mmCIF file of C-alpha atoms in Angstrom:
data_model
loop_
_atom_site.group_PDB
_atom_site.id
_atom_site.type_symbol
_atom_site.label_atom_id
_atom_site.label_comp_id
_atom_site.label_asym_id
_atom_site.label_seq_id
_atom_site.Cartn_x
_atom_site.Cartn_y
_atom_site.Cartn_z
ATOM 1 C CA MET A 23 -15.631 1.275 -15.654
ATOM 2 C CA LYS A 24 -17.404 4.787 -16.798
ATOM 3 C CA LEU A 25 -15.645 6.991 -14.194
ATOM 4 C CA LEU A 26 -11.882 5.618 -14.364
ATOM 5 C CA ILE A 27 -12.063 5.564 -18.513
ATOM 6 C CA ASP A 28 -13.781 9.052 -18.064
ATOM 7 C CA ARG A 29 -10.705 9.923 -15.099
ATOM 8 C CA ILE A 30 -7.984 8.210 -18.071
ATOM 9 C CA ILE A 31 -8.776 10.680 -20.595
ATOM 10 C CA LYS A 32 -8.863 13.752 -17.647
ATOM 11 C CA ASP A 33 -5.459 13.123 -15.768
ATOM 12 C CA GLY A 34 -4.021 10.141 -17.956
ATOM 13 C CA LYS A 35 -0.472 10.875 -19.755
ATOM 14 C CA VAL A 36 1.023 9.217 -22.465
ATOM 15 C CA LEU A 37 4.575 9.563 -21.855
ATOM 16 C CA PRO A 38 7.279 8.009 -24.379
ATOM 17 C CA GLY A 39 8.846 4.846 -24.077
ATOM 18 C CA ASP A 40 4.950 3.237 -23.781
ATOM 19 C CA ILE A 41 3.962 5.053 -20.743
ATOM 20 C CA LEU A 42 0.460 5.828 -19.265
ATOM 21 C CA LYS A 43 2.049 7.993 -16.423
ATOM 22 C CA VAL A 44 -1.573 7.748 -14.044
ATOM 23 C CA ASP A 45 0.697 9.167 -10.238
ATOM 24 C CA GLY A 46 -1.828 11.720 -10.025
ATOM 25 C CA PHE A 47 -4.568 10.203 -8.966
ATOM 26 C CA ILE A 48 -3.120 5.800 -8.754
ATOM 27 C CA ASN A 49 -0.280 5.127 -8.260
ATOM 28 C CA HIS A 50 1.739 7.685 -6.655
ATOM 29 C CA GLN A 51 -0.929 10.571 -5.159
ATOM 30 C CA MET A 52 -4.333 8.390 -5.039
ATOM 31 C CA ASP A 53 -7.819 9.540 -4.876
ATOM 32 C CA VAL A 54 -8.867 7.743 -2.811
ATOM 33 C CA GLN A 55 -12.944 8.234 -2.936
ATOM 34 C CA LEU A 56 -12.504 7.339 -7.338
ATOM 35 C CA ILE A 57 -10.086 4.267 -5.361
ATOM 36 C CA ASP A 58 -12.879 2.884 -2.816
ATOM 37 C CA GLU A 59 -15.181 2.760 -6.348
ATOM 38 C CA ILE A 60 -12.714 0.052 -7.700
ATOM 39 C CA GLY A 61 -13.518 -1.922 -4.654
ATOM 40 C CA LYS A 62 -16.884 -1.589 -4.901
ATOM 41 C CA GLU A 63 -17.187 -3.532 -8.623
ATOM 42 C CA PHE A 64 -14.638 -5.449 -7.901
ATOM 43 C CA HIS A 65 -16.946 -6.447 -5.092
ATOM 44 C CA ARG A 66 -19.837 -6.295 -8.298
ATOM 45 C CA LEU A 67 -17.720 -8.404 -9.848
ATOM 46 C CA TYR A 68 -16.381 -11.278 -7.947
ATOM 47 C CA GLY A 69 -19.020 -10.594 -5.447
ATOM 48 C CA ASN A 70 -20.472 -14.467 -5.365
ATOM 49 C CA CYS A 71 -16.845 -16.183 -6.143
ATOM 50 C CA GLU A 72 -16.565 -16.740 -1.773
ATOM 51 C CA VAL A 73 -13.617 -14.398 -2.319
ATOM 52 C CA THR A 74 -11.635 -15.584 1.755
ATOM 53 C CA LYS A 75 -8.748 -13.270 0.879
ATOM 54 C CA VAL A 76 -7.042 -10.735 -1.935
ATOM 55 C CA LEU A 77 -3.979 -10.582 -2.097
ATOM 56 C CA THR A 78 -1.589 -8.178 -3.725
ATOM 57 C CA ILE A 79 1.744 -7.693 -4.242
ATOM 58 C CA GLU A 80 3.910 -4.562 -3.214
ATOM 59 C CA ALA A 81 4.112 -1.299 -3.154
ATOM 60 C CA SER A 82 1.230 -0.365 -5.680
ATOM 61 C CA GLY A 83 -1.242 -2.543 -5.787
ATOM 62 C CA ILE A 84 -1.451 -1.923 -1.842
ATOM 63 C CA GLY A 85 -3.816 1.186 -1.433
ATOM 64 C CA ILE A 86 -6.586 -0.336 -4.223
ATOM 65 C CA ALA A 87 -6.524 -4.238 -3.185
ATOM 66 C CA CYS A 88 -7.554 -2.577 0.312
ATOM 67 C CA PHE A 89 -10.626 -0.938 -0.199
ATOM 68 C CA VAL A 90 -11.353 -4.504 -2.559
ATOM 69 C CA ALA A 91 -11.258 -6.887 0.328
ATOM 70 C CA LYS A 92 -13.129 -4.198 2.988
ATOM 71 C CA TYR A 93 -16.502 -4.660 0.612
ATOM 72 C CA PHE A 94 -15.294 -8.468 0.528
ATOM 73 C CA GLN A 95 -15.183 -8.252 4.282
ATOM 74 C CA VAL A 96 -12.248 -10.473 4.234
ATOM 75 C CA PRO A 97 -8.170 -10.217 4.424
ATOM 76 C CA LEU A 98 -5.826 -9.296 2.230
ATOM 77 C CA LEU A 99 -2.340 -10.003 1.860
ATOM 78 C CA PHE A 100 0.482 -8.157 0.153
ATOM 79 C CA ALA A 101 3.739 -10.240 -1.560
ATOM 80 C CA LYS A 102 6.425 -8.870 -0.363
ATOM 81 C CA LYS A 103 9.980 -8.084 -2.595
ATOM 82 C CA SER A 104 12.459 -9.810 -1.282
ATOM 83 C CA LYS A 105 15.722 -8.460 -0.774
ATOM 84 C CA SER A 106 17.779 -12.128 0.441
ATOM 85 C CA LYS A 107 18.952 -14.411 -2.203
ATOM 86 C CA ASN A 108 17.800 -17.367 0.797
ATOM 87 C CA ILE A 109 14.686 -17.641 1.509
ATOM 88 C CA SER A 110 13.840 -19.335 4.381
ATOM 89 C CA ASP A 111 11.205 -22.391 4.221
ATOM 90 C CA ASN A 112 8.294 -20.215 5.737
ATOM 91 C CA VAL A 113 7.409 -18.540 2.444
ATOM 92 C CA TYR A 114 6.339 -19.120 -1.426
ATOM 93 C CA SER A 115 8.222 -17.533 -3.403
ATOM 94 C CA SER A 116 8.263 -16.318 -7.023
ATOM 95 C CA GLN A 117 10.160 -14.804 -9.463
ATOM 96 C CA VAL A 118 9.136 -11.662 -10.839
ATOM 97 C CA ALA A 119 10.255 -9.351 -13.740
ATOM 98 C CA SER A 120 9.989 -5.502 -13.748
ATOM 99 C CA PHE A 121 10.083 -4.221 -17.246
ATOM 100 C CA THR A 122 9.498 -1.101 -15.637
ATOM 101 C CA HIS A 123 12.558 -0.981 -13.619
ATOM 102 C CA GLY A 124 13.983 -3.357 -15.743
ATOM 103 C CA SER A 125 14.879 -5.715 -12.663
ATOM 104 C CA VAL A 126 13.829 -9.727 -11.604
ATOM 105 C CA ASN A 127 12.127 -9.717 -7.782
ATOM 106 C CA THR A 128 11.380 -12.738 -5.477
ATOM 107 C CA VAL A 129 8.390 -11.696 -3.891
ATOM 108 C CA VAL A 130 6.850 -14.211 -0.802
ATOM 109 C CA VAL A 131 3.939 -14.281 1.289
ATOM 110 C CA SER A 132 3.967 -16.028 4.341
ATOM 111 C CA LYS A 133 3.016 -19.123 4.387
ATOM 112 C CA GLU A 134 0.578 -19.060 7.535
ATOM 113 C CA TYR A 135 -1.041 -16.562 4.998
ATOM 114 C CA LEU A 136 -2.565 -18.716 2.278
ATOM 115 C CA SER A 137 -4.261 -22.527 2.640
ATOM 116 C CA PRO A 138 -6.139 -24.949 0.387
ATOM 117 C CA GLU A 139 -9.036 -24.009 1.902
ATOM 118 C CA ASP A 140 -8.438 -19.819 0.191
ATOM 119 C CA LYS A 141 -10.592 -18.622 -2.368
ATOM 120 C CA VAL A 142 -8.518 -16.017 -4.142
ATOM 121 C CA LEU A 143 -9.266 -12.801 -5.633
ATOM 122 C CA ILE A 144 -5.470 -11.324 -7.603
ATOM 123 C CA ILE A 145 -5.258 -7.234 -7.296
ATOM 124 C CA ASP A 146 -2.850 -5.234 -8.899
ATOM 125 C CA ASP A 147 -2.777 -2.049 -10.345
ATOM 126 C CA PHE A 148 -1.278 -2.415 -14.105
ATOM 127 C CA LEU A 149 -1.307 -5.243 -15.967
ATOM 128 C CA ALA A 150 0.293 -5.765 -18.873
ATOM 129 C CA ARG A 151 2.689 -8.796 -19.540
ATOM 130 C CA GLY A 152 1.128 -10.057 -17.286
ATOM 131 C CA GLU A 153 4.631 -10.620 -14.634
ATOM 132 C CA ALA A 154 3.134 -10.097 -11.529
ATOM 133 C CA LEU A 155 0.331 -11.537 -11.894
ATOM 134 C CA ASN A 156 1.806 -15.063 -13.156
ATOM 135 C CA GLY A 157 3.962 -14.572 -10.046
ATOM 136 C CA LEU A 158 0.894 -14.473 -7.419
ATOM 137 C CA ILE A 159 -1.014 -16.950 -9.408
ATOM 138 C CA ASP A 160 2.262 -19.553 -9.228
ATOM 139 C CA ILE A 161 1.965 -18.980 -5.404
ATOM 140 C CA VAL A 162 -1.424 -19.599 -4.985
ATOM 141 C CA ASN A 163 -0.341 -22.458 -6.316
ATOM 142 C CA GLN A 164 1.712 -23.557 -4.195
ATOM 143 C CA ALA A 165 0.143 -23.611 -1.396
ATOM 144 C CA GLY A 166 -2.870 -25.603 -2.863
ATOM 145 C CA ALA A 167 -4.934 -22.982 -2.526
ATOM 146 C CA THR A 168 -7.684 -21.263 -5.570
ATOM 147 C CA VAL A 169 -7.703 -18.267 -8.200
ATOM 148 C CA VAL A 170 -10.690 -17.521 -8.029
ATOM 149 C CA GLY A 171 -9.645 -14.775 -11.209
ATOM 150 C CA THR A 172 -7.813 -11.201 -11.067
ATOM 151 C CA GLY A 173 -8.357 -7.531 -11.290
ATOM 152 C CA THR A 174 -6.669 -4.790 -12.746
ATOM 153 C CA VAL A 175 -7.737 -1.412 -12.993
ATOM 154 C CA ILE A 176 -5.418 -0.460 -16.456
ATOM 155 C CA GLU A 177 -4.791 -3.356 -18.274
ATOM 156 C CA LYS A 178 -2.013 -2.809 -21.731
ATOM 157 C CA GLY A 179 -4.435 -4.767 -24.100
ATOM 158 C CA TYR A 180 -1.533 -4.993 -26.773
ATOM 159 C CA GLN A 181 1.020 -6.755 -24.724
ATOM 160 C CA GLY A 182 -0.986 -9.136 -24.366
ATOM 161 C CA GLY A 183 -0.744 -10.633 -20.429
ATOM 162 C CA GLY A 184 -4.379 -10.139 -20.235
ATOM 163 C CA ASP A 185 -5.460 -12.445 -23.376
ATOM 164 C CA ALA A 186 -2.448 -15.427 -22.314
ATOM 165 C CA LEU A 187 -4.307 -15.492 -18.636
ATOM 166 C CA ARG A 188 -7.786 -16.361 -20.712
ATOM 167 C CA ALA A 189 -6.406 -18.025 -22.586
ATOM 168 C CA LYS A 190 -5.794 -20.493 -20.149
ATOM 169 C CA GLY A 191 -8.906 -19.889 -18.039
ATOM 170 C CA ILE A 192 -7.695 -17.658 -15.924
ATOM 171 C CA ARG A 193 -10.208 -14.969 -15.256
ATOM 172 C CA VAL A 194 -9.193 -11.312 -15.522
ATOM 173 C CA GLU A 195 -10.867 -8.499 -15.157
ATOM 174 C CA SER A 196 -10.202 -5.655 -16.564
ATOM 175 C CA LEU A 197 -11.580 -1.924 -15.053
ATOM 176 C CA ALA A 198 -9.716 -0.124 -18.747
ATOM 177 C CA ILE A 199 -8.357 -1.596 -21.465
ATOM 178 C CA ILE A 200 -6.107 -0.244 -24.090
ATOM 179 C CA ASP A 201 -5.516 -1.497 -27.299
ATOM 180 C CA SER A 202 -3.813 1.405 -28.560
ATOM 181 C CA MET A 203 -1.681 4.669 -27.240
ATOM 182 C CA SER A 204 0.022 6.649 -29.576
ATOM 183 C CA ASP A 205 2.196 9.200 -29.140
ATOM 184 C CA ASP A 206 0.290 12.250 -29.947
ATOM 185 C CA GLY A 207 -1.743 11.790 -26.478
ATOM 186 C CA SER A 208 -4.473 9.250 -28.104
ATOM 187 C CA ILE A 209 -5.705 6.826 -25.927
ATOM 188 C CA THR A 210 -7.763 3.640 -27.758
ATOM 189 C CA PHE A 211 -9.609 1.756 -25.089
ATOM 190 C CA ARG A 212 -10.734 -2.394 -26.180
ATOM 191 C CA ASN A 213 -14.974 -2.008 -25.290
ATOM 192 C CA MET B 24 -6.497 2.998 21.182
ATOM 193 C CA LYS B 25 -8.197 -0.510 23.050
ATOM 194 C CA LEU B 26 -8.810 -2.844 20.483
ATOM 195 C CA LEU B 27 -5.703 -2.241 18.549
ATOM 196 C CA ILE B 28 -3.784 -2.974 22.129
ATOM 197 C CA ASP B 29 -6.354 -6.348 22.965
ATOM 198 C CA ARG B 30 -5.209 -7.865 19.693
ATOM 199 C CA ILE B 31 -1.737 -7.066 19.599
ATOM 200 C CA ILE B 32 -1.488 -8.397 23.374
ATOM 201 C CA LYS B 33 -3.612 -11.595 20.989
ATOM 202 C CA ASP B 34 -2.015 -11.301 17.828
ATOM 203 C CA GLY B 35 1.977 -10.285 18.134
ATOM 204 C CA LYS B 36 3.867 -11.794 18.588
ATOM 205 C CA VAL B 37 8.340 -10.834 20.568
ATOM 206 C CA LEU B 38 10.547 -12.451 18.376
ATOM 207 C CA PRO B 39 14.796 -11.707 19.427
ATOM 208 C CA GLY B 40 16.218 -8.808 18.526
ATOM 209 C CA ASP B 41 14.033 -6.998 19.195
ATOM 210 C CA ILE B 42 10.546 -7.443 16.897
ATOM 211 C CA LEU B 43 7.077 -7.023 16.994
ATOM 212 C CA LYS B 44 5.442 -9.323 14.647
ATOM 213 C CA VAL B 45 1.956 -8.009 13.756
ATOM 214 C CA ASP B 46 1.727 -9.473 10.141
ATOM 215 C CA GLY B 47 -1.314 -11.227 10.850
ATOM 216 C CA PHE B 48 -3.022 -8.649 10.714
ATOM 217 C CA ILE B 49 -1.091 -4.848 9.723
ATOM 218 C CA ASN B 50 1.857 -5.640 7.671
ATOM 219 C CA HIS B 51 1.464 -8.315 5.426
ATOM 220 C CA GLN B 52 -2.309 -9.861 6.082
ATOM 221 C CA MET B 53 -3.977 -6.914 6.266
ATOM 222 C CA ASP B 54 -7.444 -6.668 8.775
ATOM 223 C CA VAL B 55 -8.988 -4.210 6.903
ATOM 224 C CA GLN B 56 -11.808 -3.804 9.440
ATOM 225 C CA LEU B 57 -8.318 -3.380 11.899
ATOM 226 C CA ILE B 58 -7.223 -0.859 10.163
ATOM 227 C CA ASP B 59 -10.492 0.840 9.291
ATOM 228 C CA GLU B 60 -11.239 1.247 12.608
ATOM 229 C CA ILE B 61 -7.576 2.526 12.742
ATOM 230 C CA GLY B 62 -7.737 5.642 9.762
ATOM 231 C CA LYS B 63 -11.557 5.731 12.257
ATOM 232 C CA GLU B 64 -9.135 7.192 15.239
ATOM 233 C CA PHE B 65 -6.641 8.963 13.307
ATOM 234 C CA HIS B 66 -9.775 11.629 12.013
ATOM 235 C CA ARG B 67 -10.480 11.850 15.452
ATOM 236 C CA LEU B 68 -7.460 12.568 16.434
ATOM 237 C CA TYR B 69 -7.288 15.109 13.716
ATOM 238 C CA GLY B 70 -10.159 15.787 12.192
ATOM 239 C CA ASN B 71 -10.440 19.641 13.368
ATOM 240 C CA CYS B 72 -7.572 20.404 11.537
ATOM 241 C CA GLU B 73 -8.521 21.349 7.703
ATOM 242 C CA VAL B 74 -5.839 17.711 6.927
ATOM 243 C CA THR B 75 -5.536 18.283 2.401
ATOM 244 C CA LYS B 76 -2.884 15.573 1.830
ATOM 245 C CA VAL B 77 -2.320 12.365 3.808
ATOM 246 C CA LEU B 78 1.833 11.202 3.489
ATOM 247 C CA THR B 79 3.073 8.182 3.673
ATOM 248 C CA ILE B 80 6.258 5.656 2.619
ATOM 249 C CA GLU B 81 5.784 2.820 0.526
ATOM 250 C CA ALA B 82 4.958 0.195 1.181
ATOM 251 C CA SER B 83 3.704 -1.090 4.701
ATOM 252 C CA GLY B 84 1.977 2.398 5.244
ATOM 253 C CA ILE B 85 -0.140 2.869 2.619
ATOM 254 C CA GLY B 86 -2.961 0.362 3.322
ATOM 255 C CA ILE B 87 -3.351 1.521 6.284
ATOM 256 C CA ALA B 88 -2.847 5.560 5.031
ATOM 257 C CA CYS B 89 -6.114 4.428 2.048
ATOM 258 C CA PHE B 90 -8.047 4.410 5.002
ATOM 259 C CA VAL B 91 -6.929 8.041 6.557
ATOM 260 C CA ALA B 92 -8.027 9.646 3.562
ATOM 261 C CA LYS B 93 -10.376 8.352 3.201
ATOM 262 C CA TYR B 94 -12.279 9.227 6.326
ATOM 263 C CA PHE B 95 -10.728 12.360 5.082
ATOM 264 C CA GLN B 96 -12.029 13.070 1.183
ATOM 265 C CA VAL B 97 -8.173 13.790 0.889
ATOM 266 C CA PRO B 98 -5.951 12.480 -1.616
ATOM 267 C CA LEU B 99 -3.355 10.327 -0.017
ATOM 268 C CA LEU B 100 0.496 10.339 -1.157
ATOM 269 C CA PHE B 101 2.975 7.828 -1.218
ATOM 270 C CA ALA B 102 7.132 9.073 -1.126
ATOM 271 C CA LYS B 103 8.143 5.620 -3.339
ATOM 272 C CA LYS B 104 12.137 4.145 -2.256
ATOM 273 C CA SER B 105 14.160 5.392 -5.407
ATOM 274 C CA LYS B 106 16.464 2.635 -7.129
ATOM 275 C CA SER B 107 18.409 5.146 -9.065
ATOM 276 C CA LYS B 108 21.055 7.716 -7.529
ATOM 277 C CA ASN B 109 20.374 10.551 -9.801
ATOM 278 C CA ILE B 110 17.221 12.518 -8.281
ATOM 279 C CA SER B 111 15.528 13.981 -10.885
ATOM 280 C CA ASP B 112 14.680 18.052 -11.020
ATOM 281 C CA ASN B 113 10.969 16.819 -10.446
ATOM 282 C CA VAL B 114 10.888 14.964 -7.231
ATOM 283 C CA TYR B 115 11.474 16.830 -3.731
ATOM 284 C CA SER B 116 14.315 13.722 -2.009
ATOM 285 C CA SER B 117 15.589 12.398 1.593
ATOM 286 C CA GLN B 118 17.832 9.638 2.991
ATOM 287 C CA VAL B 119 15.873 7.495 5.432
ATOM 288 C CA ALA B 120 17.768 4.890 7.384
ATOM 289 C CA SER B 121 16.343 0.883 7.276
ATOM 290 C CA PHE B 122 17.224 -0.639 11.067
ATOM 291 C CA THR B 123 15.153 -3.928 10.076
ATOM 292 C CA HIS B 124 16.535 -3.341 6.270
ATOM 293 C CA GLY B 125 20.839 -2.309 7.363
ATOM 294 C CA SER B 126 19.568 0.318 4.406
ATOM 295 C CA VAL B 127 19.475 3.355 3.970
ATOM 296 C CA ASN B 128 16.696 4.591 0.355
ATOM 297 C CA THR B 129 16.995 7.645 -0.513
ATOM 298 C CA VAL B 130 12.661 8.023 -1.181
ATOM 299 C CA VAL B 131 10.666 10.896 -3.389
ATOM 300 C CA VAL B 132 7.778 12.918 -3.909
ATOM 301 C CA SER B 133 6.467 14.661 -6.531
ATOM 302 C CA LYS B 134 7.497 18.558 -6.643
ATOM 303 C CA GLU B 135 3.552 17.850 -8.627
ATOM 304 C CA TYR B 136 1.614 16.555 -5.492
ATOM 305 C CA LEU B 137 2.621 18.840 -2.526
ATOM 306 C CA SER B 138 2.247 22.530 -2.364
ATOM 307 C CA PRO B 139 3.172 25.566 0.013
ATOM 308 C CA GLU B 140 -1.078 25.558 0.810
ATOM 309 C CA ASP B 141 -1.030 21.446 2.006
ATOM 310 C CA LYS B 142 -1.233 20.686 5.975
ATOM 311 C CA VAL B 143 -0.029 17.050 6.022
ATOM 312 C CA LEU B 144 -0.503 14.826 7.436
ATOM 313 C CA ILE B 145 1.785 11.913 8.315
ATOM 314 C CA ILE B 146 1.148 8.876 8.741
ATOM 315 C CA ASP B 147 3.150 4.806 9.107
ATOM 316 C CA ASP B 148 3.097 1.422 10.442
ATOM 317 C CA PHE B 149 6.117 2.049 13.217
ATOM 318 C CA LEU B 150 7.301 4.675 14.344
ATOM 319 C CA ALA B 151 10.667 3.676 16.719
ATOM 320 C CA ARG B 152 13.439 5.898 15.137
ATOM 321 C CA GLY B 153 11.778 8.000 13.561
ATOM 322 C CA GLU B 154 14.108 7.811 10.935
ATOM 323 C CA ALA B 155 10.693 7.672 8.000
ATOM 324 C CA LEU B 156 8.621 10.095 9.556
ATOM 325 C CA ASN B 157 11.877 12.307 9.613
ATOM 326 C CA GLY B 158 12.025 11.827 5.570
ATOM 327 C CA LEU B 159 8.390 13.080 5.293
ATOM 328 C CA ILE B 160 8.825 15.805 7.643
ATOM 329 C CA ASP B 161 12.328 17.349 5.579
ATOM 330 C CA ILE B 162 10.273 16.375 2.851
ATOM 331 C CA VAL B 163 6.625 18.751 3.597
ATOM 332 C CA ASN B 164 9.786 21.458 4.175
ATOM 333 C CA GLN B 165 10.746 20.988 1.358
ATOM 334 C CA ALA B 166 7.280 22.183 -0.815
ATOM 335 C CA GLY B 167 7.251 24.773 2.315
ATOM 336 C CA ALA B 168 4.268 23.212 3.416
ATOM 337 C CA THR B 169 2.675 21.804 7.081
ATOM 338 C CA VAL B 170 2.713 19.324 9.183
ATOM 339 C CA VAL B 171 -0.274 19.277 11.032
ATOM 340 C CA GLY B 172 1.319 16.218 12.700
ATOM 341 C CA THR B 173 1.905 12.359 12.420
ATOM 342 C CA GLY B 174 0.093 8.406 13.141
ATOM 343 C CA THR B 175 1.497 5.842 13.801
ATOM 344 C CA VAL B 176 -0.368 2.834 14.355
ATOM 345 C CA ILE B 177 2.903 1.503 17.133
ATOM 346 C CA GLU B 178 5.302 3.337 18.443
ATOM 347 C CA LYS B 179 8.351 1.726 19.933
ATOM 348 C CA GLY B 180 8.251 4.265 22.530
ATOM 349 C CA TYR B 181 11.629 3.248 24.414
ATOM 350 C CA GLN B 182 13.542 4.035 21.510
ATOM 351 C CA GLY B 183 13.246 7.514 22.049
ATOM 352 C CA GLY B 184 12.384 8.084 18.404
ATOM 353 C CA GLY B 185 8.835 9.736 19.376
ATOM 354 C CA ASP B 186 9.040 11.341 22.177
ATOM 355 C CA ALA B 187 11.652 13.407 19.871
ATOM 356 C CA LEU B 188 9.358 14.181 18.341
ATOM 357 C CA ARG B 189 7.027 15.503 20.439
ATOM 358 C CA ALA B 190 10.547 17.358 22.230
ATOM 359 C CA LYS B 191 10.492 20.069 18.922
ATOM 360 C CA GLY B 192 7.309 20.196 18.971
ATOM 361 C CA ILE B 193 6.270 18.014 16.606
ATOM 362 C CA ARG B 194 2.086 17.016 17.469
ATOM 363 C CA VAL B 195 3.339 12.777 17.144
ATOM 364 C CA GLU B 196 -0.525 10.353 17.437
ATOM 365 C CA SER B 197 0.470 6.729 18.130
ATOM 366 C CA LEU B 198 -2.535 4.545 19.065
ATOM 367 C CA ALA B 199 -0.278 1.923 20.860
ATOM 368 C CA ILE B 200 2.886 3.028 22.541
ATOM 369 C CA ILE B 201 5.454 0.149 23.467
ATOM 370 C CA ASP B 202 7.213 1.232 26.790
ATOM 371 C CA SER B 203 8.697 -1.801 27.263
ATOM 372 C CA MET B 204 9.133 -5.566 25.054
ATOM 373 C CA SER B 205 10.614 -8.476 26.781
ATOM 374 C CA ASP B 206 11.675 -12.575 24.971
ATOM 375 C CA ASP B 207 9.419 -14.167 27.533
ATOM 376 C CA GLY B 208 7.049 -12.590 24.855
ATOM 377 C CA SER B 209 5.405 -9.972 27.987
ATOM 378 C CA ILE B 210 4.609 -6.259 26.368
ATOM 379 C CA THR B 211 3.991 -3.278 28.762
ATOM 380 C CA PHE B 212 1.995 -0.033 26.688
ATOM 381 C CA ARG B 213 2.348 3.110 27.547
ATOM 382 C CA ASN B 214 -0.845 4.647 29.522
#
């Protein structure tokens, strides 16, 4: 998505430790006009897939998924990070490792809101090793629902999570795929 | 806001422990058409206040604030809950107690994204004792920016947080104010 890639080049910052800082327009401060265009683009990509629900994970996925759900005119469901180790019978749960925070979270979705009839589009801001997407796919599978595909804003292609999902036959759409970043700040995007 | 109050009466559930469960349409699964109308309503209320930025707190405020920011055509900024006790010099921070989770969170906002020129509309899903709003107001004050007012979807009026803020001269707008809830499921709204 040219609008997004141009913005990453203009305002993104490569920091030591393999960090791409986009918190001026995506995941702390959000440029809602850009996010609205991102929602429109995912609707262009998945608009003929009879999506019944958009699923994401708190916190930074929520804003993006809101605009996606608006274009599909379907509900948005966000998985919650559970602080409790006692998971009730009323939720689907999965384990998601966060490499940014060096922790493992249990994420939960109420069984009330996913059913076998659902066709689910999974949305998130970043795709690196694919931990969050795999957790959400696990939850959709537990519900017996269908994963239509995934939509992420920025994929770190060189970390392999996206390609591993594609190899499993899952449709993975990322609006900007980064093949490499270097400490001098340069970013190479996949064509 | 009649559309919202009707929906709370139809789909909200009063649970023991003073809990109003609205997670089917506001804070787990989100009815984005309703949330879009909520965004429009806050723009109607604050549209002439020259708002430059919408501020909320992760996680469940983000979706609502996104639609608000869209109507104002200004950036959305969400305060992050910090896991670290070591707060860097680059952020404004405040302490927010959560009665739901029985914990205190440090919330942070990067200094890059708030400046003394900003006129800030603070948005959240719930207003009870006002802990989250007070934390966000504290952060806006640290930046030397102006709080235009607050906008919350549901205010538990009987918990007093909203009226305490109003008594301080802060403009507080809530789209549904609950004066009482009882265990038989009935809800009394403030006129």
